[in-house]
Coordinates of C-alpha atoms in Angstrom, one line a residue:
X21 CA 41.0 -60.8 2.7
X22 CA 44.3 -60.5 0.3
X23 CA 42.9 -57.1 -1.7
X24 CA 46.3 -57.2 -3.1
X25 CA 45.4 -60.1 -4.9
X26 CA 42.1 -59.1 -5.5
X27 CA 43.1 -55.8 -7.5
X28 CA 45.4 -58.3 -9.6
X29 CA 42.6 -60.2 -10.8
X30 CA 40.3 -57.0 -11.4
X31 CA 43.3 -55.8 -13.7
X32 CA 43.0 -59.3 -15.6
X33 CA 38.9 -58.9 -16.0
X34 CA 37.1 -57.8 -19.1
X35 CA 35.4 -53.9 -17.6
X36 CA 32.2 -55.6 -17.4
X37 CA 33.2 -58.8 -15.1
X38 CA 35.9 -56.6 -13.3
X39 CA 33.0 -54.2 -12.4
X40 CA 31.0 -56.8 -11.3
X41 CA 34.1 -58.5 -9.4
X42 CA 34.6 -55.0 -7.8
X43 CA 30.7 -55.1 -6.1
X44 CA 31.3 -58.5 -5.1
X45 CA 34.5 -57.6 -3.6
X46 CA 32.7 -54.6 -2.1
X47 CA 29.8 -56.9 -0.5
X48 CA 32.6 -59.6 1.0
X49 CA 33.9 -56.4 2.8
X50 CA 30.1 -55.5 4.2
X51 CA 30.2 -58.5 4.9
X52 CA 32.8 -58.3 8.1
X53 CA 30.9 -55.7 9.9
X54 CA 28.2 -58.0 10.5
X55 CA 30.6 -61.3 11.5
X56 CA 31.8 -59.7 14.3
X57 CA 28.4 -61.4 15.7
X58 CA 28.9 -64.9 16.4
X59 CA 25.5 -65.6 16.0
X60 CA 25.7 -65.0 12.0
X61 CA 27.7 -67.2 9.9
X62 CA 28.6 -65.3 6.0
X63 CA 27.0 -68.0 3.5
X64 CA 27.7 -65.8 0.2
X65 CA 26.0 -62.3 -1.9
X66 CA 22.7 -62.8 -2.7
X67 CA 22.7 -59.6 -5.3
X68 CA 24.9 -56.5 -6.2
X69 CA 24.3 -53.8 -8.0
X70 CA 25.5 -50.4 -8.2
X71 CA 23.4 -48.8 -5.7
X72 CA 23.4 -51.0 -2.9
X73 CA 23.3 -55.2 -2.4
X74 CA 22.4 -57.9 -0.4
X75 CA 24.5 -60.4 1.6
X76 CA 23.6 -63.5 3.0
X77 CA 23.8 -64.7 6.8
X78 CA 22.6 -68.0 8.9
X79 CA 21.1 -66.8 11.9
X80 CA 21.6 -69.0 14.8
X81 CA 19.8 -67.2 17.6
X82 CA 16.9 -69.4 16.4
X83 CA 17.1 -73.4 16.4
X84 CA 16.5 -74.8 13.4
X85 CA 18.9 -71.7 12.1
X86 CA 17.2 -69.5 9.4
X87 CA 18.9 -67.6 6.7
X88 CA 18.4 -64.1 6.9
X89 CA 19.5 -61.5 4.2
X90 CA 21.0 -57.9 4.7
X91 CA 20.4 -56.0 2.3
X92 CA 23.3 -52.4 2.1
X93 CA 22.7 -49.0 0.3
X94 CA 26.0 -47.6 -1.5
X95 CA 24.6 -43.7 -2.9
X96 CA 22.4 -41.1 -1.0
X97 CA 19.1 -42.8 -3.4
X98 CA 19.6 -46.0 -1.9
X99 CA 19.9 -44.5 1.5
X100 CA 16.9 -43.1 1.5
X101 CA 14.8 -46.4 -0.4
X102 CA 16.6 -47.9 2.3
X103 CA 15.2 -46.4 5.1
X104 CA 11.9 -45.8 3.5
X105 CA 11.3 -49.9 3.1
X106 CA 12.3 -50.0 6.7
X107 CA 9.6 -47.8 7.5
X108 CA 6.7 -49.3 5.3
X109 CA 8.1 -52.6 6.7
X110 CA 8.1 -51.8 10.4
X111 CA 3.9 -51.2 9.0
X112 CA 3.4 -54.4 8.0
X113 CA 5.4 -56.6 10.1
X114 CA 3.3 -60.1 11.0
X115 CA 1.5 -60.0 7.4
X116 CA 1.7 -63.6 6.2
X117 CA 2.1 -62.3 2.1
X118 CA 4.6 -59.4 2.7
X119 CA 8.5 -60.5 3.6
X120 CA 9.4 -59.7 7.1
X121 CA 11.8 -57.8 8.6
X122 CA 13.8 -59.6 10.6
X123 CA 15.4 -58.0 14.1
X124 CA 19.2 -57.5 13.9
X125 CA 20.9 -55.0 15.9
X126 CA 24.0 -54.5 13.4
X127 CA 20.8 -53.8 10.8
X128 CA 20.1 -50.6 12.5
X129 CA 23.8 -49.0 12.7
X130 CA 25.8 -47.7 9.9
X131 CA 28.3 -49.7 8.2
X132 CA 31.5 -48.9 8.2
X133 CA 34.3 -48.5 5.1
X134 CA 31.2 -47.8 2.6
X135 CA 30.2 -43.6 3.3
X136 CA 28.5 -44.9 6.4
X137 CA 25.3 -46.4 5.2
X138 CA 22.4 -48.4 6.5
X139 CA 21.5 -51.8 6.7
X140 CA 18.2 -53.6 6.5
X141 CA 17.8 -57.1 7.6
X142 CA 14.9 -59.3 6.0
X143 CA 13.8 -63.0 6.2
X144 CA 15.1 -64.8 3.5
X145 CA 12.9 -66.3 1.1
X146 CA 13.9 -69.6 -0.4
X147 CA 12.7 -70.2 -4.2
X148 CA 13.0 -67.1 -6.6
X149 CA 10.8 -65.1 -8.6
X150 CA 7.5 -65.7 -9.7
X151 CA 9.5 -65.0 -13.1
X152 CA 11.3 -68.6 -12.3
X153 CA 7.9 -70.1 -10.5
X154 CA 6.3 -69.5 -14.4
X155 CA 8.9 -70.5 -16.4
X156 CA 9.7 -73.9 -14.7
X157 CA 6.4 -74.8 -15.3
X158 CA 5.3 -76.3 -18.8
X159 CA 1.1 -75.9 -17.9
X160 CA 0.9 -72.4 -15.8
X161 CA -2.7 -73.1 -15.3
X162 CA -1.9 -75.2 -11.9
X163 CA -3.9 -74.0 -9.2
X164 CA -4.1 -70.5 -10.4
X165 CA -7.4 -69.5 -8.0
X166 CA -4.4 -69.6 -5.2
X167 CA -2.3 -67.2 -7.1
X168 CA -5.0 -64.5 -7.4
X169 CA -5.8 -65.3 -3.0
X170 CA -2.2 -64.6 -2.3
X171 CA -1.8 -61.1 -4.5
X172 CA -5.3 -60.2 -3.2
X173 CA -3.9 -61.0 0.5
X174 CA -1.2 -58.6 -0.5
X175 CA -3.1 -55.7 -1.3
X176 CA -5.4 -56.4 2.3
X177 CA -2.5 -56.0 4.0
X178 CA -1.5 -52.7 2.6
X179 CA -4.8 -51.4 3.2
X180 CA -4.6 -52.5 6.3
X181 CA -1.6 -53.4 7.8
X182 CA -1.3 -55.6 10.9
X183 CA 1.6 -54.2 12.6
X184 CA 2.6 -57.3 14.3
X185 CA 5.4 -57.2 16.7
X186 CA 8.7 -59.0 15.8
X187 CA 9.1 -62.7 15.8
X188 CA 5.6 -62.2 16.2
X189 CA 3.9 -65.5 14.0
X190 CA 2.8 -64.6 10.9
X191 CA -1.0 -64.4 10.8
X192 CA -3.7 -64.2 7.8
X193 CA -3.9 -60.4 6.5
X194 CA -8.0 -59.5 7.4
X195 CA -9.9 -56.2 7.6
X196 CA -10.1 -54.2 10.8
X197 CA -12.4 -51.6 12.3
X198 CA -10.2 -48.8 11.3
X199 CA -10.5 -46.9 8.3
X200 CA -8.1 -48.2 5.6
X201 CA -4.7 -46.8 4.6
X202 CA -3.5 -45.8 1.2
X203 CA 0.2 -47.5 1.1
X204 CA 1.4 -48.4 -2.3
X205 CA 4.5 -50.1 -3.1
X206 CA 4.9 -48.8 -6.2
X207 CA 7.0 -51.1 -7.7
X208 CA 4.8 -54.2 -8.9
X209 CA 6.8 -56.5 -11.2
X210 CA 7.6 -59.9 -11.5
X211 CA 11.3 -59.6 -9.4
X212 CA 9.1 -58.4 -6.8
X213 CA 6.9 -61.4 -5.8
X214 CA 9.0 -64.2 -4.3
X215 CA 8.3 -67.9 -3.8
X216 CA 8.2 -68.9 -0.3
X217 CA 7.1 -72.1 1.6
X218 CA 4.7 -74.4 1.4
X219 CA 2.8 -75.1 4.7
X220 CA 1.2 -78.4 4.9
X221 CA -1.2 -77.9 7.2
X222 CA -2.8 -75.2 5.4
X223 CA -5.2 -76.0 2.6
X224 CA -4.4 -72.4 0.8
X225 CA -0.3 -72.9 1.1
X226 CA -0.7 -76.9 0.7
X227 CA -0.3 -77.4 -2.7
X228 CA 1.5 -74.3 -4.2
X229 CA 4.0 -72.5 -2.2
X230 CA 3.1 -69.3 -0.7
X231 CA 4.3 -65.5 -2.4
X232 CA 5.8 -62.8 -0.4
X233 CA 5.7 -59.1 -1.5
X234 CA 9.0 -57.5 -1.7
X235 CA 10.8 -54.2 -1.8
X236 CA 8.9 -51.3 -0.4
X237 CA 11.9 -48.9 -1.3
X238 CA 9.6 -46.6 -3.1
X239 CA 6.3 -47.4 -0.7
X240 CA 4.0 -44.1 -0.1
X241 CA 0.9 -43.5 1.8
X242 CA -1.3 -41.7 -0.7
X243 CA -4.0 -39.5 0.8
X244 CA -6.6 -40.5 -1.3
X245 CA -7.3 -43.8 0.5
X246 CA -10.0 -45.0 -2.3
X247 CA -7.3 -44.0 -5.1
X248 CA -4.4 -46.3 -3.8
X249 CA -6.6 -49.3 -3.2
X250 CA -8.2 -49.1 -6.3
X251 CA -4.2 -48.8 -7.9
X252 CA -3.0 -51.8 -6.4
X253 CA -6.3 -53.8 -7.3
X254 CA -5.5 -52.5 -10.5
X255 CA -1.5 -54.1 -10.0
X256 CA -2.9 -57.6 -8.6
X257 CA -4.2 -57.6 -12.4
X258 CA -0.8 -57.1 -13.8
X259 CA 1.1 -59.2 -11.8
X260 CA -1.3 -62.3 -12.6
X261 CA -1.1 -61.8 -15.9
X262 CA 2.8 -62.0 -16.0
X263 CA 1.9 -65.5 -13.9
X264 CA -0.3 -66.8 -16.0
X265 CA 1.2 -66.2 -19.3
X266 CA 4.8 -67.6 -20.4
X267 CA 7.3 -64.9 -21.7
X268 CA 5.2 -61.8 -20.6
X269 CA 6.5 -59.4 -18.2
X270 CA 5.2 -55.9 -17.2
X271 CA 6.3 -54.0 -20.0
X272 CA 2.7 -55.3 -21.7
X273 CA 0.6 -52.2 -19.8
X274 CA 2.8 -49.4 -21.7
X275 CA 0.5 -50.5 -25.2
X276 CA -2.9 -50.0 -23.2
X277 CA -4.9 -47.7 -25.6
X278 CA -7.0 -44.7 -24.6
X279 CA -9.8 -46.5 -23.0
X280 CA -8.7 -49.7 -22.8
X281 CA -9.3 -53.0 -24.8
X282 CA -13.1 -53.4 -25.0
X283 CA -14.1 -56.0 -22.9
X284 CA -17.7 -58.2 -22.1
X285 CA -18.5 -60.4 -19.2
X286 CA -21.6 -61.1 -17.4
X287 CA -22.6 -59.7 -13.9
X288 CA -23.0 -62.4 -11.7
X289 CA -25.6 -60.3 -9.7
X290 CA -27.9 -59.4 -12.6
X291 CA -27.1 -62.0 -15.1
X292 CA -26.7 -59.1 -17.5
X293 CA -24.1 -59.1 -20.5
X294 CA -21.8 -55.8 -19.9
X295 CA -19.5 -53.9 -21.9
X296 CA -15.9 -52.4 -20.2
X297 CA -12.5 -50.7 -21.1
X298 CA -9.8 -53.0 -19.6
X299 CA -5.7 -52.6 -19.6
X300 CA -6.2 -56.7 -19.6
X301 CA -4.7 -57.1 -23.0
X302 CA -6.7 -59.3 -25.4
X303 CA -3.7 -62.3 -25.3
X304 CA -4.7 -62.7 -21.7
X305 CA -8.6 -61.8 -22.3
X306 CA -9.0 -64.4 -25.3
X307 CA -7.3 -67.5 -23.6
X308 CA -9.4 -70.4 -23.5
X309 CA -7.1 -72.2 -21.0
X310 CA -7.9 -70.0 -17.9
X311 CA -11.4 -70.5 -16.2
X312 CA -14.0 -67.7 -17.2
X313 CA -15.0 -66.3 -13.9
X314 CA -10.9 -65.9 -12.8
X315 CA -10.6 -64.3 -15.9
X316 CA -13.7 -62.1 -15.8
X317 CA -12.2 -60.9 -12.4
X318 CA -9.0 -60.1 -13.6
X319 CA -10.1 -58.1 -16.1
X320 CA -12.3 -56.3 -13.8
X321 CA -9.6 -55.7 -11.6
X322 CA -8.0 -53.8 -14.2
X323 CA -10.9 -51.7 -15.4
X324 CA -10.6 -48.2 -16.7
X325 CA -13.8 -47.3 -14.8
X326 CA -13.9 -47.9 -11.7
X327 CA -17.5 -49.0 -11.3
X328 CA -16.4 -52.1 -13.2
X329 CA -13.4 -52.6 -10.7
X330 CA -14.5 -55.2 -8.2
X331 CA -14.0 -53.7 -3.9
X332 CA -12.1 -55.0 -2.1
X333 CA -14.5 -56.7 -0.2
X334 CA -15.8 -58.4 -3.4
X335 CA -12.0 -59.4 -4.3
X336 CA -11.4 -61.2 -0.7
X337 CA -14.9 -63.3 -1.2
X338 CA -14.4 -63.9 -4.9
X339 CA -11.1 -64.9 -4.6
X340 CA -11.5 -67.4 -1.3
X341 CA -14.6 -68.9 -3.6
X342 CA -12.5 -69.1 -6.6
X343 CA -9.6 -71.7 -4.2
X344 CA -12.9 -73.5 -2.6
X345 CA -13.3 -74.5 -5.9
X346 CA -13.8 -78.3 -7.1
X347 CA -12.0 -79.3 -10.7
X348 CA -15.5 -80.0 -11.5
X349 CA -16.7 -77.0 -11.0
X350 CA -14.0 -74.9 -13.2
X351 CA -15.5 -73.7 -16.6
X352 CA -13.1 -72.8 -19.3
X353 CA -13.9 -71.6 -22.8
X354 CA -12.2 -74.4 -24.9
X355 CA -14.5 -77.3 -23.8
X356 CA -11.3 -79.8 -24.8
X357 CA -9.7 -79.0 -21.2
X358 CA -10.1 -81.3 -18.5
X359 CA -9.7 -79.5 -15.6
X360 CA -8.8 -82.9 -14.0
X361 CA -6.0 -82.8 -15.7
X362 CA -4.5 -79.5 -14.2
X363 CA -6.7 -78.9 -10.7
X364 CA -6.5 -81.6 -9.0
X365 CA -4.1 -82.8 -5.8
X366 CA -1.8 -85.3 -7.5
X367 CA -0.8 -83.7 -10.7
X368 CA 0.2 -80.0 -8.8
X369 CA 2.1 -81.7 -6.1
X370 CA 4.1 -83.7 -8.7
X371 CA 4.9 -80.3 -10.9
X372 CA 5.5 -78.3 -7.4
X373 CA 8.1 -80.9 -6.3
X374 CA 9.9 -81.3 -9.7
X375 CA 10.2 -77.9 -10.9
X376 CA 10.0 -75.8 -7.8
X377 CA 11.2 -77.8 -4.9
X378 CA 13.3 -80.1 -6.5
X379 CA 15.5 -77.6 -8.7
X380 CA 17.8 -75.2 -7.5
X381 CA 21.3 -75.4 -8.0
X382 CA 23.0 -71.8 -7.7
X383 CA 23.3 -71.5 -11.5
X384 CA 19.8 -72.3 -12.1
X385 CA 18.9 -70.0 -9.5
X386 CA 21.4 -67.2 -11.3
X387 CA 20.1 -67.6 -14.9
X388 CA 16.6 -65.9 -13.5
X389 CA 18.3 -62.6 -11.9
X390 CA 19.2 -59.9 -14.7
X391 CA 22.3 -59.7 -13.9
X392 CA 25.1 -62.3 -14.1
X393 CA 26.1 -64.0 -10.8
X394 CA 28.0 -66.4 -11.2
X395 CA 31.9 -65.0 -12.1
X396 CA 33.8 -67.9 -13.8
X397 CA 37.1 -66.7 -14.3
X398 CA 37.3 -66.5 -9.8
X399 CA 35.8 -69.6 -10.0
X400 CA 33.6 -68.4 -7.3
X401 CA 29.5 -67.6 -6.6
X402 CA 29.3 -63.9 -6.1
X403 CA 32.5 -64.1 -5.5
X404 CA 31.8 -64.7 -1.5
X405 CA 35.7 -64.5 -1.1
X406 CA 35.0 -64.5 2.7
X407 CA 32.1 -66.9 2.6
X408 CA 32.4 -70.1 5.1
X409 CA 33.4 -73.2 3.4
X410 CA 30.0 -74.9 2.5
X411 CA 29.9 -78.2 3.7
X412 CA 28.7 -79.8 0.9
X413 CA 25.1 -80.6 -0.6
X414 CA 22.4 -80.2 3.0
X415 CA 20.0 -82.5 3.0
X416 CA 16.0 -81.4 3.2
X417 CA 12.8 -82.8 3.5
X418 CA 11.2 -83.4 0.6
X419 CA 7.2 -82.3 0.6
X420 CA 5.5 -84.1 2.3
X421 CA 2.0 -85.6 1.6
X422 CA -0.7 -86.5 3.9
X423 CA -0.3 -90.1 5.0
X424 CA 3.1 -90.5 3.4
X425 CA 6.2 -90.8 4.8
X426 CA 8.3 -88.1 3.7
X427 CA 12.0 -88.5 2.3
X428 CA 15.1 -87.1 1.9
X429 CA 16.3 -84.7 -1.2
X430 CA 19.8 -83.3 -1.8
X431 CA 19.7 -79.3 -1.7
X432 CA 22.3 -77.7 -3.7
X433 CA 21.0 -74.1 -2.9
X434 CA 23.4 -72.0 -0.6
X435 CA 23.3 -73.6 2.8

């Protein structure tokens, strides 16, 4: 790498881009500690910041190749988040809805030329944030039942985490005979729940690809078992309301009053009209475009007493009954919905294949990261001065439907 020339073009920058051109510079650098292994090939940054980043790697010790991300710490903080996501992930290894850790021997050593810092090397995951998975999509009402399975499968896992082995195959999260465990990952927003694949021969993960919880930097084990559970029912809430709801993000649960918005729904057990405080704000609680018993549950999941708040138990069973569901059987308030409309097979795999599997080129993907990514004046992605010359659009198979013969799509993500 000519830094020379690199500190001329820094000198040329506006502060803001050079700062930004310095990170990427910073990462390319990371970046040669790790091609020493001829086994990883540098295909670009994947995100830089000022307390750490992550670079990008194809892995060819497996065949097809995977990418893999490693992801750097750059202040004492970031160190320790580092380490402590290791930790929490090491936990949770072989859990289908948490991203995996991926075994890298160069992930477990410092890096030099950066204060001698750690590495953590993770699976990467191909199709954004559930922030881009929402706002690609003009009717966010698509197969949400699955949505609410796959944050629910989340929270199972914390509570009780498989502890697979690596390259282990990724099983479905499930209680055990031991007593549960109160991890929490204490960081539940939208940039944290990433799009994964869809799996065709799985009826959960055949229509809507499947999301991953992210970035246990901040994970804990609370001693209160009951206490963390109940929290991250209370976060599955939070997070399906940014999904469900265009132009909403987190920031929605500072305005909760004291006591909550009031609340009624009827217990399915009694039949009995009741009355609870929720944080579910009433934009979410008066939609008449979200079936009634999903959003009875959400709400309940984000009770302020926690003898409304459904167990965990009840979440697994409601949940599984709410994706068994038939389009007919879907109740919603405003009677002018067909649910045939937005349930059924056809219509989802059409969206899904347009607006998730379909899109992607890198500045798409950039516009839904907060910060920029894309440097114009280098000309370059993240800069990725050292990045290997991409061969040119890859081609992938396009999602394939029972009985049909599948066909070819140009990819213009990073290859």
């Amino acid at each position: 790498m000519d830094y020379d020339l690199i500190g001329r073009l820094l000198l040329s920058l506006p502060a803001a881009d050079a700062e930004n051109a310095r990170m990427a510079a910073l990462a390319d650098r990371i970046s040669t500690y790790f091609t020493r292994n001829e086994n990883l090939i540098y295909r670009g940054v994947a995100g830089i910041g000022r307390h750490g980043g992550a670079i990008l790697f194809l892995d060819k010790r497996r065949h097809p190749s995977r990418k893999i991300v490693v992801k750097y710490s750059l202040s004492d903080e970031a160190d320790a988040d580092l380490r402590n996501e290791a930790q929490f992930l090491e936990m949770l290894r072989g859990a289908e809805h948490i991203g995996q850790m991926i075994p890298l021997a160069e992930a477990t050593l410092n890096v030099s030329g950066t204060g001698k810092r750690p590495t953590l090397a993770l699976d990467f995951i191909p199709y954004g944030t559930i922030y881009a998975f929402r706002e690609r999509m003009d009717q966010n009402r698509y197969r949400m039942p699955s949505r609410l399975l796959w944050l629910v499968r989340q929270v199972l896992a914390m509570a009780f985490p498989p502890q697979g082995g690596p390259d282990e195959p990724l099983r479905r999260e499930q209680f055990h005979r031991h007593m549960p465990l109160g991890v929490m990952q204490n960081s539940p927003h939208g940039n944290n729940v990433i799009i994964g694949d869809l799996t065709s021969d799985d009826f959960e993960h055949s229509l809507v690809p499947i999301f991953k919880l992210i970035d246990f930097g901040r994970g804990e084990i609370l001693p209160d078992t009951l206490d963390a559970v109940y929290t991250n029912i209370a976060n599955i809430g939070v997070l399906f309301i940014i999904l469900a709801l265009p132009r909403v993000d987190e920031s929605y649960i500072e305005n909760v009053p004291e006591g909550g918005w009031p609340y009624e729904f009827v217990d399915k057990q009694t039949g009995e009209g009741r009355r609870m405080g929720t944080e579910a704000p009433p934009f979410f609680t008066r939609s008449k475009y979200i079936d009634v018993e999903l959003r009875d549950l959400v709400a309940r999941c984000m009770a302020i007493d926690i003898e409304d708040t459904p167990s965990l138990e009840q979440l697994v069973e409601e949940a599984e009954r709410g994706v068994a569901k038939r389009p007919e059987d879907i109740v919603y308030e405003d009677t002018g919905v067909d649910p045939r409309q937005t349930e059924e097979d056809v219509p989802i795999r059409t969206l899904v294949q347009r607006f998730i599997l379909d899109a992607g080129t890198i500045e798409e993907e950039a516009a839904t990261l907060n910060r920029r990514t894309v440097n114009h004046h280098l000309g370059t992605t993240l800069l990725g001065i050292n990045a290997t010359t991409r061969p040119g659009p890859a081609q992938r198979r396009r999602f394939q439907q029972s009985n049909v013969e599948p066909d070819m799509v140009v990819d213009n993500d990073i290859d």
